Amino acid sequence: MIKNIDMVNALIARNSMKLVTAPAPSDEELAKALQAAVAAPDHGNLTPWRFKIIRGEGIQQFADLAFRIRQESDEPFTEDKLAASKAWLSEVPLIIALGCKMDYSNTKIPEDERIIATGCAVMNLMNALHLMGYGTFWSTGIATYFEEFQTAIGFDPLEYRFMGFLAVGTPKMPIPQKNRKSYTEFLID
């Protein structure tokens, strides 16, 4: 049995880090983190999680598409929000788009359980990257909920539930620590 309190303490200290820059994880590190992701609990062994790796010029294409769709929508960003979001993504060295494959032929296992399993896989991925010293930020902003965007990046809404994307890289500053509530506040008698 593995007992490592240092890893538990590292997980307790985990926090989202939006401001990341190069370098991103190496291919070997990313492969190990993705392998940790697919170790998530999965009722019925449906393996619903899907990941799309976006690097290099692909990030600019991803950003251009997302911002174009957002700005053409009924809810465009303000000029300040648009500029800040573009500046943020311009420094992100790795994006992992996240999806849940919806197998509608399987009526035994509820849709919610597939989404939960995918969320668990994403958390495993984030924790693995955190333990390797990288920062991650799970974004559901910009154009996540626009079907045109989902389809364009390969997550057809008839087949997948697009769940946003991870921005991954080296933290630009020490990861800030939150004052988290005690677990005792969430226990039910």
PDB file of C-alpha atoms in Angstrom:
ATOM      1  CA  MET A   1       0.000   0.000   0.000  1.00  0.00           C
ATOM      2  CA  ILE A   2       1.283   3.441  -0.917  1.00  0.00           C
ATOM      3  CA  LYS A   3       1.184   5.988   1.886  1.00  0.00           C
ATOM      4  CA  ASN A   4       2.542   9.390   0.984  1.00  0.00           C
ATOM      5  CA  ILE A   5       1.299  12.283   3.073  1.00  0.00           C
ATOM      6  CA  ASP A   6       3.392  14.702   1.010  1.00  0.00           C
ATOM      7  CA  MET A   7       1.294  13.937  -2.074  1.00  0.00           C
ATOM      8  CA  VAL A   8      -1.890  14.375  -0.073  1.00  0.00           C
ATOM      9  CA  ASN A   9      -0.630  17.742   1.157  1.00  0.00           C
ATOM     10  CA  ALA A  10       0.221  18.685  -2.439  1.00  0.00           C
ATOM     11  CA  LEU A  11      -3.346  17.868  -3.475  1.00  0.00           C
ATOM     12  CA  ILE A  12      -4.702  19.967  -0.601  1.00  0.00           C
ATOM     13  CA  ALA A  13      -2.515  22.847  -1.829  1.00  0.00           C
ATOM     14  CA  ARG A  14      -3.680  22.477  -5.453  1.00  0.00           C
ATOM     15  CA  ASN A  15      -5.271  25.569  -6.899  1.00  0.00           C
ATOM     16  CA  SER A  16      -6.176  26.740 -10.366  1.00  0.00           C
ATOM     17  CA  MET A  17      -3.510  28.807 -12.092  1.00  0.00           C
ATOM     18  CA  LYS A  18      -4.799  30.853 -15.012  1.00  0.00           C
ATOM     19  CA  LEU A  19      -1.544  32.683 -15.707  1.00  0.00           C
ATOM     20  CA  VAL A  20       0.744  30.146 -17.342  1.00  0.00           C
ATOM     21  CA  THR A  21       3.483  30.335 -19.918  1.00  0.00           C
ATOM     22  CA  ALA A  22       5.983  28.053 -21.669  1.00  0.00           C
ATOM     23  CA  PRO A  23       7.254  25.508 -21.184  1.00  0.00           C
ATOM     24  CA  ALA A  24       4.323  23.148 -21.363  1.00  0.00           C
ATOM     25  CA  PRO A  25       4.663  19.539 -20.234  1.00  0.00           C
ATOM     26  CA  SER A  26       6.898  17.400 -22.431  1.00  0.00           C
ATOM     27  CA  ASP A  27       5.307  14.694 -24.547  1.00  0.00           C
ATOM     28  CA  GLU A  28       6.334  12.133 -21.939  1.00  0.00           C
ATOM     29  CA  GLU A  29       4.899  14.144 -19.043  1.00  0.00           C
ATOM     30  CA  LEU A  30       1.665  14.772 -20.931  1.00  0.00           C
ATOM     31  CA  ALA A  31       1.349  11.065 -21.761  1.00  0.00           C
ATOM     32  CA  LYS A  32       1.763  10.183 -18.075  1.00  0.00           C
ATOM     33  CA  ALA A  33      -0.809  12.801 -17.024  1.00  0.00           C
ATOM     34  CA  LEU A  34      -3.308  11.572 -19.628  1.00  0.00           C
ATOM     35  CA  GLN A  35      -2.776   8.011 -18.414  1.00  0.00           C
ATOM     36  CA  ALA A  36      -3.640   9.223 -14.916  1.00  0.00           C
ATOM     37  CA  ALA A  37      -6.782  10.811 -16.372  1.00  0.00           C
ATOM     38  CA  VAL A  38      -8.065   7.550 -17.802  1.00  0.00           C
ATOM     39  CA  ALA A  39      -7.681   5.870 -14.404  1.00  0.00           C
ATOM     40  CA  ALA A  40     -10.825   7.744 -13.327  1.00  0.00           C
ATOM     41  CA  PRO A  41     -13.826   5.829 -11.972  1.00  0.00           C
ATOM     42  CA  ASP A  42     -16.120   4.799 -14.789  1.00  0.00           C
ATOM     43  CA  HIS A  43     -19.423   2.961 -14.251  1.00  0.00           C
ATOM     44  CA  GLY A  44     -19.895   0.418 -17.014  1.00  0.00           C
ATOM     45  CA  ASN A  45     -16.422   0.963 -18.447  1.00  0.00           C
ATOM     46  CA  LEU A  46     -17.831   3.415 -21.004  1.00  0.00           C
ATOM     47  CA  THR A  47     -14.660   5.547 -21.053  1.00  0.00           C
ATOM     48  CA  PRO A  48     -16.618   8.660 -22.051  1.00  0.00           C
ATOM     49  CA  TRP A  49     -13.764  11.161 -21.708  1.00  0.00           C
ATOM     50  CA  ARG A  50     -12.227  12.696 -24.830  1.00  0.00           C
ATOM     51  CA  PHE A  51      -9.242  15.027 -25.020  1.00  0.00           C
ATOM     52  CA  LYS A  52      -8.011  17.149 -27.898  1.00  0.00           C
ATOM     53  CA  ILE A  53      -4.436  18.407 -27.599  1.00  0.00           C
ATOM     54  CA  ILE A  54      -3.867  21.872 -29.052  1.00  0.00           C
ATOM     55  CA  ARG A  55      -0.378  23.372 -29.312  1.00  0.00           C
ATOM     56  CA  GLY A  56       1.646  25.866 -31.320  1.00  0.00           C
ATOM     57  CA  GLU A  57      -0.243  27.590 -34.125  1.00  0.00           C
ATOM     58  CA  GLY A  58      -3.308  25.549 -33.214  1.00  0.00           C
ATOM     59  CA  ILE A  59      -3.752  27.689 -30.094  1.00  0.00           C
ATOM     60  CA  GLN A  60      -4.004  30.870 -32.164  1.00  0.00           C
ATOM     61  CA  GLN A  61      -6.506  29.173 -34.501  1.00  0.00           C
ATOM     62  CA  PHE A  62      -8.501  27.954 -31.474  1.00  0.00           C
ATOM     63  CA  ALA A  63      -8.477  31.466 -29.978  1.00  0.00           C
ATOM     64  CA  ASP A  64      -9.369  33.217 -33.251  1.00  0.00           C
ATOM     65  CA  LEU A  65     -12.325  30.895 -33.785  1.00  0.00           C
ATOM     66  CA  ALA A  66     -13.548  31.219 -30.197  1.00  0.00           C
ATOM     67  CA  PHE A  67     -13.284  35.009 -30.168  1.00  0.00           C
ATOM     68  CA  ARG A  68     -14.918  35.401 -33.587  1.00  0.00           C
ATOM     69  CA  ILE A  69     -17.889  33.275 -32.525  1.00  0.00           C
ATOM     70  CA  ARG A  70     -18.178  35.083 -29.184  1.00  0.00           C
ATOM     71  CA  GLN A  71     -18.024  38.522 -30.764  1.00  0.00           C
ATOM     72  CA  GLU A  72     -20.638  37.606 -33.404  1.00  0.00           C
ATOM     73  CA  SER A  73     -22.989  36.334 -30.698  1.00  0.00           C
ATOM     74  CA  ASP A  74     -25.718  38.141 -28.792  1.00  0.00           C
ATOM     75  CA  GLU A  75     -23.303  38.341 -25.843  1.00  0.00           C
ATOM     76  CA  PRO A  76     -20.006  39.763 -27.154  1.00  0.00           C
ATOM     77  CA  PHE A  77     -17.179  40.561 -24.784  1.00  0.00           C
ATOM     78  CA  THR A  78     -16.450  44.179 -23.988  1.00  0.00           C
ATOM     79  CA  GLU A  79     -13.319  45.501 -25.678  1.00  0.00           C
ATOM     80  CA  ASP A  80     -11.429  45.297 -22.354  1.00  0.00           C
ATOM     81  CA  LYS A  81     -12.538  41.697 -21.708  1.00  0.00           C
ATOM     82  CA  LEU A  82     -11.674  40.735 -25.282  1.00  0.00           C
ATOM     83  CA  ALA A  83      -8.194  42.288 -25.046  1.00  0.00           C
ATOM     84  CA  ALA A  84      -7.505  40.658 -21.673  1.00  0.00           C
ATOM     85  CA  SER A  85      -8.698  37.236 -22.883  1.00  0.00           C
ATOM     86  CA  LYS A  86      -6.594  37.449 -26.041  1.00  0.00           C
ATOM     87  CA  ALA A  87      -3.517  38.455 -24.016  1.00  0.00           C
ATOM     88  CA  TRP A  88      -4.102  35.534 -21.645  1.00  0.00           C
ATOM     89  CA  LEU A  89      -4.427  32.899 -24.380  1.00  0.00           C
ATOM     90  CA  SER A  90      -1.432  34.278 -26.286  1.00  0.00           C
ATOM     91  CA  GLU A  91       0.836  32.999 -23.501  1.00  0.00           C
ATOM     92  CA  VAL A  92      -0.780  29.590 -22.950  1.00  0.00           C
ATOM     93  CA  PRO A  93       1.514  26.899 -24.421  1.00  0.00           C
ATOM     94  CA  LEU A  94      -0.953  23.982 -24.258  1.00  0.00           C
ATOM     95  CA  ILE A  95      -4.721  23.686 -24.456  1.00  0.00           C
ATOM     96  CA  ILE A  96      -6.552  20.445 -23.802  1.00  0.00           C
ATOM     97  CA  ALA A  97     -10.141  20.565 -25.059  1.00  0.00           C
ATOM     98  CA  LEU A  98     -12.433  18.376 -22.953  1.00  0.00           C
ATOM     99  CA  GLY A  99     -15.425  16.355 -24.027  1.00  0.00           C
ATOM    100  CA  CYS A 100     -17.742  13.608 -22.869  1.00  0.00           C
ATOM    101  CA  LYS A 101     -18.812  11.077 -25.493  1.00  0.00           C
ATOM    102  CA  MET A 102     -22.531  10.510 -25.197  1.00  0.00           C
ATOM    103  CA  ASP A 103     -23.425   6.964 -26.245  1.00  0.00           C
ATOM    104  CA  TYR A 104     -27.182   7.284 -26.465  1.00  0.00           C
ATOM    105  CA  SER A 105     -27.579   3.601 -27.322  1.00  0.00           C
ATOM    106  CA  ASN A 106     -26.631   2.752 -23.737  1.00  0.00           C
ATOM    107  CA  THR A 107     -29.733   3.346 -21.635  1.00  0.00           C
ATOM    108  CA  LYS A 108     -28.483   1.446 -18.580  1.00  0.00           C
ATOM    109  CA  ILE A 109     -26.002   4.054 -17.354  1.00  0.00           C
ATOM    110  CA  PRO A 110     -27.401   7.575 -16.885  1.00  0.00           C
ATOM    111  CA  GLU A 111     -25.948  10.497 -18.795  1.00  0.00           C
ATOM    112  CA  ASP A 112     -25.040  12.230 -15.527  1.00  0.00           C
ATOM    113  CA  GLU A 113     -22.705   9.374 -14.588  1.00  0.00           C
ATOM    114  CA  ARG A 114     -20.782   9.759 -17.851  1.00  0.00           C
ATOM    115  CA  ILE A 115     -20.376  13.466 -17.233  1.00  0.00           C
ATOM    116  CA  ILE A 116     -19.239  12.804 -13.663  1.00  0.00           C
ATOM    117  CA  ALA A 117     -16.732  10.205 -14.923  1.00  0.00           C
ATOM    118  CA  THR A 118     -15.362  12.720 -17.412  1.00  0.00           C
ATOM    119  CA  GLY A 119     -15.091  15.327 -14.650  1.00  0.00           C
ATOM    120  CA  CYS A 120     -13.162  12.795 -12.566  1.00  0.00           C
ATOM    121  CA  ALA A 121     -10.818  12.147 -15.497  1.00  0.00           C
ATOM    122  CA  VAL A 122     -10.207  15.877 -15.886  1.00  0.00           C
ATOM    123  CA  MET A 123      -9.502  16.214 -12.155  1.00  0.00           C
ATOM    124  CA  ASN A 124      -7.028  13.310 -12.337  1.00  0.00           C
ATOM    125  CA  LEU A 125      -5.365  15.089 -15.258  1.00  0.00           C
ATOM    126  CA  MET A 126      -5.194  18.379 -13.379  1.00  0.00           C
ATOM    127  CA  ASN A 127      -3.844  16.702 -10.241  1.00  0.00           C
ATOM    128  CA  ALA A 128      -1.180  14.822 -12.203  1.00  0.00           C
ATOM    129  CA  LEU A 129      -0.045  18.019 -13.920  1.00  0.00           C
ATOM    130  CA  HIS A 130      -0.046  19.841 -10.572  1.00  0.00           C
ATOM    131  CA  LEU A 131       2.146  17.146  -9.028  1.00  0.00           C
ATOM    132  CA  MET A 132       4.559  17.624 -11.965  1.00  0.00           C
ATOM    133  CA  GLY A 133       4.771  21.347 -11.169  1.00  0.00           C
ATOM    134  CA  TYR A 134       2.502  22.706 -13.921  1.00  0.00           C
ATOM    135  CA  GLY A 135      -0.386  25.093 -13.603  1.00  0.00           C
ATOM    136  CA  THR A 136      -3.829  24.354 -15.009  1.00  0.00           C
ATOM    137  CA  PHE A 137      -6.992  26.361 -15.446  1.00  0.00           C
ATOM    138  CA  TRP A 138     -10.293  24.746 -16.467  1.00  0.00           C
ATOM    139  CA  SER A 139     -12.138  27.308 -18.565  1.00  0.00           C
ATOM    140  CA  THR A 140     -15.747  27.095 -19.657  1.00  0.00           C
ATOM    141  CA  GLY A 141     -15.677  30.616 -21.002  1.00  0.00           C
ATOM    142  CA  ILE A 142     -15.232  32.360 -24.360  1.00  0.00           C
ATOM    143  CA  ALA A 143     -17.218  30.125 -26.764  1.00  0.00           C
ATOM    144  CA  THR A 144     -17.587  26.859 -24.830  1.00  0.00           C
ATOM    145  CA  TYR A 145     -21.388  26.835 -25.020  1.00  0.00           C
ATOM    146  CA  PHE A 146     -21.710  27.788 -28.683  1.00  0.00           C
ATOM    147  CA  GLU A 147     -22.538  24.809 -30.914  1.00  0.00           C
ATOM    148  CA  GLU A 148     -20.677  26.306 -33.892  1.00  0.00           C
ATOM    149  CA  PHE A 149     -17.489  26.350 -31.828  1.00  0.00           C
ATOM    150  CA  GLN A 150     -18.019  22.849 -30.433  1.00  0.00           C
ATOM    151  CA  THR A 151     -18.525  21.414 -33.914  1.00  0.00           C
ATOM    152  CA  ALA A 152     -15.581  23.298 -35.423  1.00  0.00           C
ATOM    153  CA  ILE A 153     -13.125  21.861 -32.900  1.00  0.00           C
ATOM    154  CA  GLY A 154     -14.389  18.303 -33.295  1.00  0.00           C
ATOM    155  CA  PHE A 155     -17.004  17.957 -30.541  1.00  0.00           C
ATOM    156  CA  ASP A 156     -20.283  17.653 -32.456  1.00  0.00           C
ATOM    157  CA  PRO A 157     -23.054  18.370 -29.898  1.00  0.00           C
ATOM    158  CA  LEU A 158     -25.066  15.413 -31.210  1.00  0.00           C
ATOM    159  CA  GLU A 159     -22.258  13.102 -30.136  1.00  0.00           C
ATOM    160  CA  TYR A 160     -20.380  14.900 -27.356  1.00  0.00           C
ATOM    161  CA  ARG A 161     -20.917  17.161 -24.390  1.00  0.00           C
ATOM    162  CA  PHE A 162     -18.147  19.753 -24.720  1.00  0.00           C
ATOM    163  CA  MET A 163     -16.878  20.586 -21.234  1.00  0.00           C
ATOM    164  CA  GLY A 164     -14.493  23.456 -21.876  1.00  0.00           C
ATOM    165  CA  PHE A 165     -10.723  23.391 -21.978  1.00  0.00           C
ATOM    166  CA  LEU A 166      -7.655  23.278 -19.797  1.00  0.00           C
ATOM    167  CA  ALA A 167      -5.000  25.945 -20.167  1.00  0.00           C
ATOM    168  CA  VAL A 168      -1.740  24.254 -19.156  1.00  0.00           C
ATOM    169  CA  GLY A 169       1.787  25.541 -18.648  1.00  0.00           C
ATOM    170  CA  THR A 170       4.391  26.719 -16.212  1.00  0.00           C
ATOM    171  CA  PRO A 171       2.947  29.083 -13.590  1.00  0.00           C
ATOM    172  CA  LYS A 172       4.019  32.682 -14.156  1.00  0.00           C
ATOM    173  CA  MET A 173       4.090  33.224 -10.392  1.00  0.00           C
ATOM    174  CA  PRO A 174       3.756  31.154  -7.239  1.00  0.00           C
ATOM    175  CA  ILE A 175       0.352  29.512  -7.209  1.00  0.00           C
ATOM    176  CA  PRO A 176      -1.762  31.491  -4.745  1.00  0.00           C
ATOM    177  CA  GLN A 177      -3.216  29.567  -1.862  1.00  0.00           C
ATOM    178  CA  LYS A 178      -6.863  29.859  -0.942  1.00  0.00           C
ATOM    179  CA  ASN A 179      -8.257  29.833   2.542  1.00  0.00           C
ATOM    180  CA  ARG A 180     -10.377  26.743   2.169  1.00  0.00           C
ATOM    181  CA  LYS A 181     -13.183  25.814   4.495  1.00  0.00           C
ATOM    182  CA  SER A 182     -12.791  22.835   6.760  1.00  0.00           C
ATOM    183  CA  TYR A 183     -14.206  19.595   5.430  1.00  0.00           C
ATOM    184  CA  THR A 184     -16.236  19.443   8.647  1.00  0.00           C
ATOM    185  CA  GLU A 185     -18.576  22.109   7.227  1.00  0.00           C
ATOM    186  CA  PHE A 186     -19.662  19.654   4.551  1.00  0.00           C
ATOM    187  CA  LEU A 187     -20.383  16.607   6.679  1.00  0.00           C
ATOM    188  CA  ILE A 188     -24.025  15.670   7.078  1.00  0.00           C
ATOM    189  CA  ASP A 189     -25.244  14.006  10.258  1.00  0.00           C
TER     190      ASP A 189
END
